[in-house]
Amino acid sequence: MADAPQPRNVAQKLIAEHLVSGEMTPGEEISLRIDQTLTQDATGTLVMQELEALKLDRARTEVSVQYVDHNLLQADEKNAEDHEFLRTASQRYGLWFSKAGNGVSHPTHMQRFGIPGKTLVGSDSHTPAAGSLGMLAIGVGGLEVALAITGEPLYLRMPEIWGVEVTGELPPWCSAKDVILEMLRRHSVKGGLGRIIEYHGPGLANLTAMDRHVIANMGAELGATTSVFPADDAVLEFLRVEDREGDFQELLADEGATYDVEEHIDLSEIEPLIAKPSAPDNVVPVREVAGEPVSQVVLGSSANPGLRDFAIAAAMVAGRQIDSSVSFDVNPTSREILTDLTNMGATAELVIAGARIHQSGCMGCIGMGQAPAVGRNSLRTFPRNFPGRSGTKEDSVWLCSPETAAASALTGKITDPREWAKDVGLDYPALDLPARAAVNTAMLVAPPEKEEALKIEPVRGKNISALPDFPALPDKLEAPVMLKVGDNVSTDEISPAGAQALPFRSNVPKLAEFTFTRVDETYPERAAKTAGKEGHIIVGGDNYGQGSSREHAAITPRYLGLRAVIAQSFARIHWQNLANFGIVPLEFVNPEDYEQIDADDVIVIDGVRDALQSGKELTVHNATKGVDIPVRHRMSTRQVEGVVAGGLIPSLAFKDAP
Ligand code: MIC
């Protein structure tokens, strides 16, 4: 008799269903069939150029959607030209286009396109938000999304599955944001590396699909490959409200399913939490920092995108006034939510209390507007607070729930919403949310029929530069260390966003001028002198390149001559982006060897091509200090071939150098 099949958890089912190659053993390279893709403005223009270079005729995924999340300010022609390029390129390649103002990619995708049981890749690290619907949704660099659109599988190392059993019910004045902040408090920004987090257990019945979105979204901050939830009644209810119950399919873990790692969260023990400046894992109870003055409060972003998140804030501020020292900025995440809020009367409550209502999007989340004053506390319901990410170099950004945000906006001080409620004598409001969402697809542009599409020429404004040409890897690297950085350096520090830099996301030479300027203003100029010559090297600590998926953080330093990064460890997406663009990602075998290299030392890596290709041990020679340092890499044979060629598609993506 054949053995009974092993019970599977949700993540394993999703992977098994989409497995193209490899064994589902943690650490092994696997490849997965991808059903859906999403791209957003700030990373999407490169994806479109990559599709062009890959000579795609038409998207081969079930659904691919291009959104406009951030670049919504039109202070000059640049952003409008990006939108026009994205719209016409979407039409050309058979993608849906969600117009500027329609909404942030993650909640909008969940509302209109997400389907339980499907795979999704997105050129945005918060793509895992769709795990809330029982999807396997992974944030990757733009090039992987482009390849998925052409029908290629996604390659990754099989992660461990980390089961988090959820029990209990959240107390009043606590919400999903406090749950994920609790995970960050426990596990830090590295806790999820190499893992998929699967939430299960009876407590899930007390979390709506949008609550789960908040938790899955910020699994990115834990460094996790993705987060998944089952597709259960809460998902069915979400799809029903969105008028899409026909897209529901149940997806539950088998009875007796196990996990590689186990953990437990009792929702009833959660209290209001807040991440202090300037890291998402700098988490403390709100009560410990209560009383700190606040000058800005921002509500919105894909890390608190649900109707509930805005409605609770509206219910709290209704009939009251925002403190005179606070700018209360509300950035609704989708047009649908803005319509629902308006129909409910909540928009008026927010406005009357003194809120500044912005258009649907998540602009301030990467500093596209609403940059705070230097050193003044800004409380945000956002996912990240890396230094300078708000657009202000010496910023002081805190991350919290809508409840904590609204209470603090009313008092002008960081305030535990439970204390505020006690003071004003308010019970936790029971929200009366509409039974059907205000679904309206007028700003979603469907792809034209293939014959029509092939005739469309993407409109390239003058800010859309061609991608640069990168040479193959030489067998001997001999180059100076241009920069030595510490642990957890984020891609925001490598390639900043913000209203100055972001409009140049389609213009690599120009954007390169901003590279690492948050860390060292002299880097771009010094680095550029090595480009086209010997190049240079960067030394990093642990978790190098955490945060955003932006491949610009690999392409712009590469453009300035970066050939290798030697770090103690790498964040997953940036590591992949480095390899994709021909930068050798090396790790110290002995982490303490980090101390053996200083800025300006000259590093020699002889026989690097050969060692990478033959799997020989790798040693870097610090010529300045006269020491040999053992290093290793974790690239697959496929990735090594890409690095050696100077990048995954050097002959395609980078043909038309300016
Ligand atoms: C972010 O939160 O940093 C973003 C904006 O969502 C990015 C994408 C980008 O930098 O454009 C991400 O997380 O990938």
Tab-separated table of C-alpha atoms in Angstrom, residues 189-452:
chain	number	residue	atom	x	y	z
A	189	VAL	CA	14.518	43.078	10.955
A	190	LYS	CA	16.488	39.867	10.332
A	191	GLY	CA	14.147	37.435	12.063
A	192	GLY	CA	12.397	36.301	8.901
A	193	LEU	CA	15.431	35.815	6.640
A	194	GLY	CA	15.105	32.627	4.583
A	195	ARG	CA	11.615	31.955	5.927
A	196	ILE	CA	7.972	32.050	4.957
A	197	ILE	CA	5.768	33.024	7.883
A	198	GLU	CA	2.499	31.095	7.959
A	199	TYR	CA	-0.153	32.294	10.385
A	200	HIS	CA	-2.635	29.689	11.579
A	201	GLY	CA	-4.824	28.905	14.550
A	202	PRO	CA	-8.159	29.898	16.069
A	203	GLY	CA	-7.238	33.567	16.577
A	204	LEU	CA	-7.320	34.122	12.803
A	205	ALA	CA	-11.122	34.138	13.003
A	206	ASN	CA	-10.710	37.507	14.751
A	207	LEU	CA	-8.614	39.087	11.991
A	208	THR	CA	-10.218	40.313	8.765
A	209	ALA	CA	-8.499	39.906	5.402
A	210	MET	CA	-7.377	43.546	5.534
A	211	ASP	CA	-6.006	43.057	9.063
A	212	ARG	CA	-4.055	40.143	7.663
A	213	HIS	CA	-2.841	42.385	4.827
A	214	VAL	CA	-1.238	44.692	7.409
A	215	ILE	CA	0.576	41.753	9.010
A	216	ALA	CA	1.649	40.129	5.741
A	217	ASN	CA	2.730	43.462	4.278
A	218	MET	CA	5.193	44.149	7.066
A	219	GLY	CA	6.538	40.623	7.070
A	220	ALA	CA	8.878	42.350	4.599
A	221	GLU	CA	10.280	44.307	7.542
A	222	LEU	CA	11.171	41.014	9.232
A	223	GLY	CA	13.133	40.100	6.097
A	224	ALA	CA	10.805	37.160	5.381
A	225	THR	CA	10.463	35.759	1.863
A	226	THR	CA	6.721	36.117	2.304
A	227	SER	CA	3.861	35.616	4.756
A	228	VAL	CA	0.800	33.478	4.119
A	229	PHE	CA	-2.623	33.088	5.645
A	230	PRO	CA	-5.211	30.434	4.781
A	231	ALA	CA	-8.024	31.284	2.385
A	232	ASP	CA	-10.904	30.857	4.834
A	233	ASP	CA	-14.205	32.540	5.681
A	234	ALA	CA	-12.531	35.913	6.263
A	235	VAL	CA	-11.195	35.818	2.705
A	236	LEU	CA	-14.575	34.799	1.333
A	237	GLU	CA	-16.147	37.703	3.207
A	238	PHE	CA	-13.570	40.135	1.794
A	239	LEU	CA	-14.187	38.950	-1.766
A	240	ARG	CA	-17.946	39.144	-1.203
A	241	VAL	CA	-17.671	42.800	-0.127
A	242	GLU	CA	-15.552	43.393	-3.237
A	243	ASP	CA	-18.206	41.735	-5.402
A	244	ARG	CA	-15.810	38.923	-6.360
A	245	GLU	CA	-17.009	35.937	-4.351
A	246	GLY	CA	-16.757	33.921	-7.574
A	247	ASP	CA	-12.952	34.155	-7.267
A	248	PHE	CA	-12.913	32.455	-3.862
A	249	GLN	CA	-11.407	29.057	-3.379
A	250	GLU	CA	-10.722	27.619	0.020
A	251	LEU	CA	-7.117	26.879	0.919
A	252	LEU	CA	-6.435	25.481	4.371
A	253	ALA	CA	-3.539	23.624	5.965
A	254	ASP	CA	-4.105	19.876	6.219
A	255	GLU	CA	-4.962	18.419	9.581
A	256	GLY	CA	-1.664	17.558	11.279
A	257	ALA	CA	0.446	19.883	9.094
A	258	THR	CA	3.744	20.829	10.717
A	259	TYR	CA	6.195	23.704	10.429
A	260	ASP	CA	9.984	23.977	10.418
A	261	VAL	CA	9.812	26.570	13.192
A	262	GLU	CA	6.952	27.127	15.638
A	263	GLU	CA	5.794	30.219	17.473
A	264	HIS	CA	2.711	31.469	19.281
A	265	ILE	CA	0.992	34.827	19.562
A	266	ASP	CA	-1.887	35.410	21.940
A	267	LEU	CA	-3.749	38.403	20.521
A	268	SER	CA	-5.331	39.161	23.875
A	269	GLU	CA	-1.869	39.968	25.273
A	270	ILE	CA	-1.044	42.590	22.622
A	271	GLU	CA	-0.802	46.216	23.707
A	272	PRO	CA	-0.322	49.401	21.623
A	273	LEU	CA	3.241	49.389	20.288
A	274	ILE	CA	5.375	51.888	18.405
A	275	ALA	CA	8.671	51.651	16.480
A	276	LYS	CA	11.007	54.443	17.548
A	277	PRO	CA	13.277	56.209	15.034
A	278	SER	CA	14.891	54.943	12.844
A	279	ALA	CA	14.295	51.216	12.401
A	280	PRO	CA	11.082	49.195	12.184
A	281	ASP	CA	12.291	46.814	14.891
A	282	ASN	CA	13.002	49.535	17.426
A	283	VAL	CA	9.689	48.649	19.056
A	284	VAL	CA	8.483	49.639	22.534
A	285	PRO	CA	5.055	49.897	24.183
A	286	VAL	CA	3.477	53.280	23.429
A	287	ARG	CA	3.070	53.889	27.176
A	288	GLU	CA	6.864	53.945	27.579
A	289	VAL	CA	7.283	56.913	25.249
A	290	ALA	CA	3.983	58.673	25.953
A	291	GLY	CA	4.267	62.439	26.283
A	292	GLU	CA	6.874	63.025	23.554
A	293	PRO	CA	5.763	66.027	21.473
A	294	VAL	CA	4.468	65.289	17.974
A	295	SER	CA	4.472	67.672	15.020
A	296	GLN	CA	3.151	65.423	12.247
A	297	VAL	CA	0.867	62.399	12.043
A	298	VAL	CA	0.400	60.562	8.755
A	299	LEU	CA	-2.267	57.971	8.113
A	300	GLY	CA	-2.045	55.696	5.086
A	301	SER	CA	0.298	53.479	3.009
A	302	SER	CA	0.035	49.789	2.217
A	303	ALA	CA	0.967	49.001	5.818
A	304	ASN	CA	-2.434	50.296	7.031
A	305	PRO	CA	-4.467	50.449	3.876
A	306	GLY	CA	-7.915	49.179	4.904
A	307	LEU	CA	-11.147	51.117	5.092
A	308	ARG	CA	-11.209	50.259	8.789
A	309	ASP	CA	-7.848	51.925	9.348
A	310	PHE	CA	-9.180	55.282	8.183
A	311	ALA	CA	-12.668	54.813	9.608
A	312	ILE	CA	-11.368	54.174	13.131
A	313	ALA	CA	-9.306	57.352	12.986
A	314	ALA	CA	-12.344	59.270	11.701
A	315	ALA	CA	-14.478	57.906	14.527
A	316	MET	CA	-11.864	59.023	17.059
A	317	VAL	CA	-11.434	62.568	15.738
A	318	ALA	CA	-15.149	63.109	14.970
A	319	GLY	CA	-16.382	66.213	16.740
A	320	ARG	CA	-12.880	66.982	18.091
A	321	GLN	CA	-9.947	69.107	16.909
A	322	ILE	CA	-6.455	68.021	15.910
A	323	ASP	CA	-3.874	69.638	18.209
A	324	SER	CA	-2.667	73.025	16.991
A	325	SER	CA	0.962	71.815	16.806
A	326	VAL	CA	0.194	68.834	14.554
A	327	SER	CA	-0.101	68.465	10.782
A	328	PHE	CA	-2.492	65.533	10.366
A	329	ASP	CA	-1.985	64.103	6.878
A	330	VAL	CA	-4.392	61.493	5.566
A	331	ASN	CA	-3.405	59.616	2.427
A	332	PRO	CA	-6.268	57.278	1.451
A	333	THR	CA	-4.892	54.165	-0.176
A	334	SER	CA	-7.444	53.674	-2.902
A	335	ARG	CA	-10.180	55.556	-4.665
A	336	GLU	CA	-12.563	52.853	-3.571
A	337	ILE	CA	-11.703	53.477	0.070
A	338	LEU	CA	-11.941	57.236	-0.380
A	339	THR	CA	-15.403	56.782	-1.901
A	340	ASP	CA	-16.504	54.509	0.934
A	341	LEU	CA	-15.160	56.931	3.542
A	342	THR	CA	-17.007	59.744	1.822
A	343	ASN	CA	-20.262	57.797	1.621
A	344	MET	CA	-19.956	56.981	5.329
A	345	GLY	CA	-19.400	60.623	6.249
A	346	ALA	CA	-15.909	59.798	7.545
A	347	THR	CA	-14.083	62.074	5.084
A	348	ALA	CA	-16.067	65.023	6.425
A	349	GLU	CA	-15.280	64.022	10.011
A	350	LEU	CA	-11.568	63.937	9.217
A	351	VAL	CA	-11.631	67.250	7.351
A	352	ILE	CA	-13.666	69.034	10.012
A	353	ALA	CA	-11.272	67.830	12.712
A	354	GLY	CA	-8.395	69.379	10.761
A	355	ALA	CA	-6.978	66.624	8.547
A	356	ARG	CA	-5.183	67.345	5.294
A	357	ILE	CA	-6.560	64.890	2.759
A	358	HIS	CA	-4.165	63.792	0.016
A	359	GLN	CA	-4.922	61.920	-3.173
A	360	SER	CA	-5.074	58.124	-3.212
A	361	GLY	CA	-1.554	56.754	-3.107
A	362	CYS	CA	1.345	56.265	-0.678
A	363	MET	CA	3.397	59.273	-1.525
A	364	GLY	CA	4.953	60.216	1.814
A	365	CYS	CA	5.907	56.600	2.473
A	366	ILE	CA	9.064	57.119	0.423
A	367	GLY	CA	9.302	60.831	0.905
A	368	MET	CA	7.281	61.902	-2.102
A	369	GLY	CA	5.833	64.864	-0.263
A	370	GLN	CA	5.025	65.544	3.403
A	371	ALA	CA	8.675	65.441	4.480
A	372	PRO	CA	8.755	66.347	8.189
A	373	ALA	CA	10.739	69.125	9.872
A	374	VAL	CA	14.272	68.243	11.037
A	375	GLY	CA	14.272	66.344	14.320
A	376	ARG	CA	10.530	66.845	14.928
A	377	ASN	CA	8.566	63.708	15.671
A	378	SER	CA	6.448	62.362	12.833
A	379	LEU	CA	4.128	59.436	13.668
A	380	ARG	CA	3.193	57.340	10.675
A	381	THR	CA	1.151	54.218	10.042
A	382	PHE	CA	3.807	53.320	7.452
A	383	PRO	CA	5.990	50.207	7.179
A	384	ARG	CA	9.455	51.771	7.402
A	385	ASN	CA	11.346	54.546	9.142
A	386	PHE	CA	14.893	54.089	7.889
A	387	PRO	CA	16.957	57.259	8.366
A	388	GLY	CA	16.131	59.943	5.834
A	389	ARG	CA	13.487	57.887	4.026
A	390	SER	CA	10.862	60.546	4.698
A	391	GLY	CA	12.800	62.982	2.527
A	392	THR	CA	14.291	64.825	5.534
A	393	LYS	CA	17.842	63.795	6.294
A	394	GLU	CA	17.654	64.236	10.079
A	395	ASP	CA	14.136	62.929	10.426
A	396	SER	CA	12.525	61.409	13.480
A	397	VAL	CA	9.878	58.991	12.212
A	398	TRP	CA	7.897	56.571	14.399
A	399	LEU	CA	5.639	53.734	13.177
A	400	CYS	CA	2.348	52.971	14.867
A	401	SER	CA	-1.291	51.905	14.483
A	402	PRO	CA	-4.088	54.210	13.284
A	403	GLU	CA	-5.432	54.240	16.856
A	404	THR	CA	-2.142	55.489	18.318
A	405	ALA	CA	-1.744	57.913	15.402
A	406	ALA	CA	-5.188	59.465	15.839
A	407	ALA	CA	-4.925	59.742	19.630
A	408	SER	CA	-1.531	61.434	19.275
A	409	ALA	CA	-2.800	63.815	16.564
A	410	LEU	CA	-5.524	64.932	18.954
A	411	THR	CA	-3.256	65.486	21.950
A	412	GLY	CA	-0.094	66.699	20.182
A	413	LYS	CA	1.914	64.135	22.166
A	414	ILE	CA	2.631	60.443	21.724
A	415	THR	CA	-0.439	58.950	23.373
A	416	ASP	CA	-1.533	55.461	24.280
A	417	PRO	CA	-5.012	55.297	22.742
A	418	ARG	CA	-6.319	53.417	25.814
A	419	GLU	CA	-5.331	56.328	28.060
A	420	TRP	CA	-6.822	58.855	25.672
A	421	ALA	CA	-10.089	56.872	25.527
A	422	LYS	CA	-10.228	56.800	29.312
A	423	ASP	CA	-9.696	60.581	29.465
A	424	VAL	CA	-12.395	61.393	26.947
A	425	GLY	CA	-14.727	58.600	28.077
A	426	LEU	CA	-14.982	56.842	24.708
A	427	ASP	CA	-15.632	53.136	24.191
A	428	TYR	CA	-13.788	51.491	21.311
A	429	PRO	CA	-16.024	52.454	18.376
A	430	ALA	CA	-17.884	49.658	16.618
A	431	LEU	CA	-17.528	50.608	12.962
A	432	ASP	CA	-20.423	50.371	10.583
A	433	LEU	CA	-18.604	49.491	7.361
A	434	PRO	CA	-20.534	49.119	4.099
A	435	ALA	CA	-21.678	45.608	3.187
A	436	ARG	CA	-20.538	46.217	-0.400
A	437	ALA	CA	-17.481	48.275	-1.281
A	438	ALA	CA	-17.810	51.199	-3.702
A	439	VAL	CA	-16.285	49.166	-6.513
A	440	ASN	CA	-15.469	51.291	-9.523
A	441	THR	CA	-13.066	50.227	-12.237
A	442	ALA	CA	-13.111	53.401	-14.331
A	443	MET	CA	-9.413	54.083	-13.643
A	444	LEU	CA	-8.296	50.559	-14.497
A	445	VAL	CA	-7.298	50.381	-18.138
A	446	ALA	CA	-7.574	46.882	-19.611
A	447	PRO	CA	-4.932	45.682	-22.085
A	448	PRO	CA	-6.009	45.912	-25.730
A	449	GLU	CA	-6.277	42.839	-27.958
A	450	LYS	CA	-2.897	41.519	-29.110
A	451	GLU	CA	-3.153	42.772	-32.673
A	452	GLU	CA	-3.940	46.305	-31.478
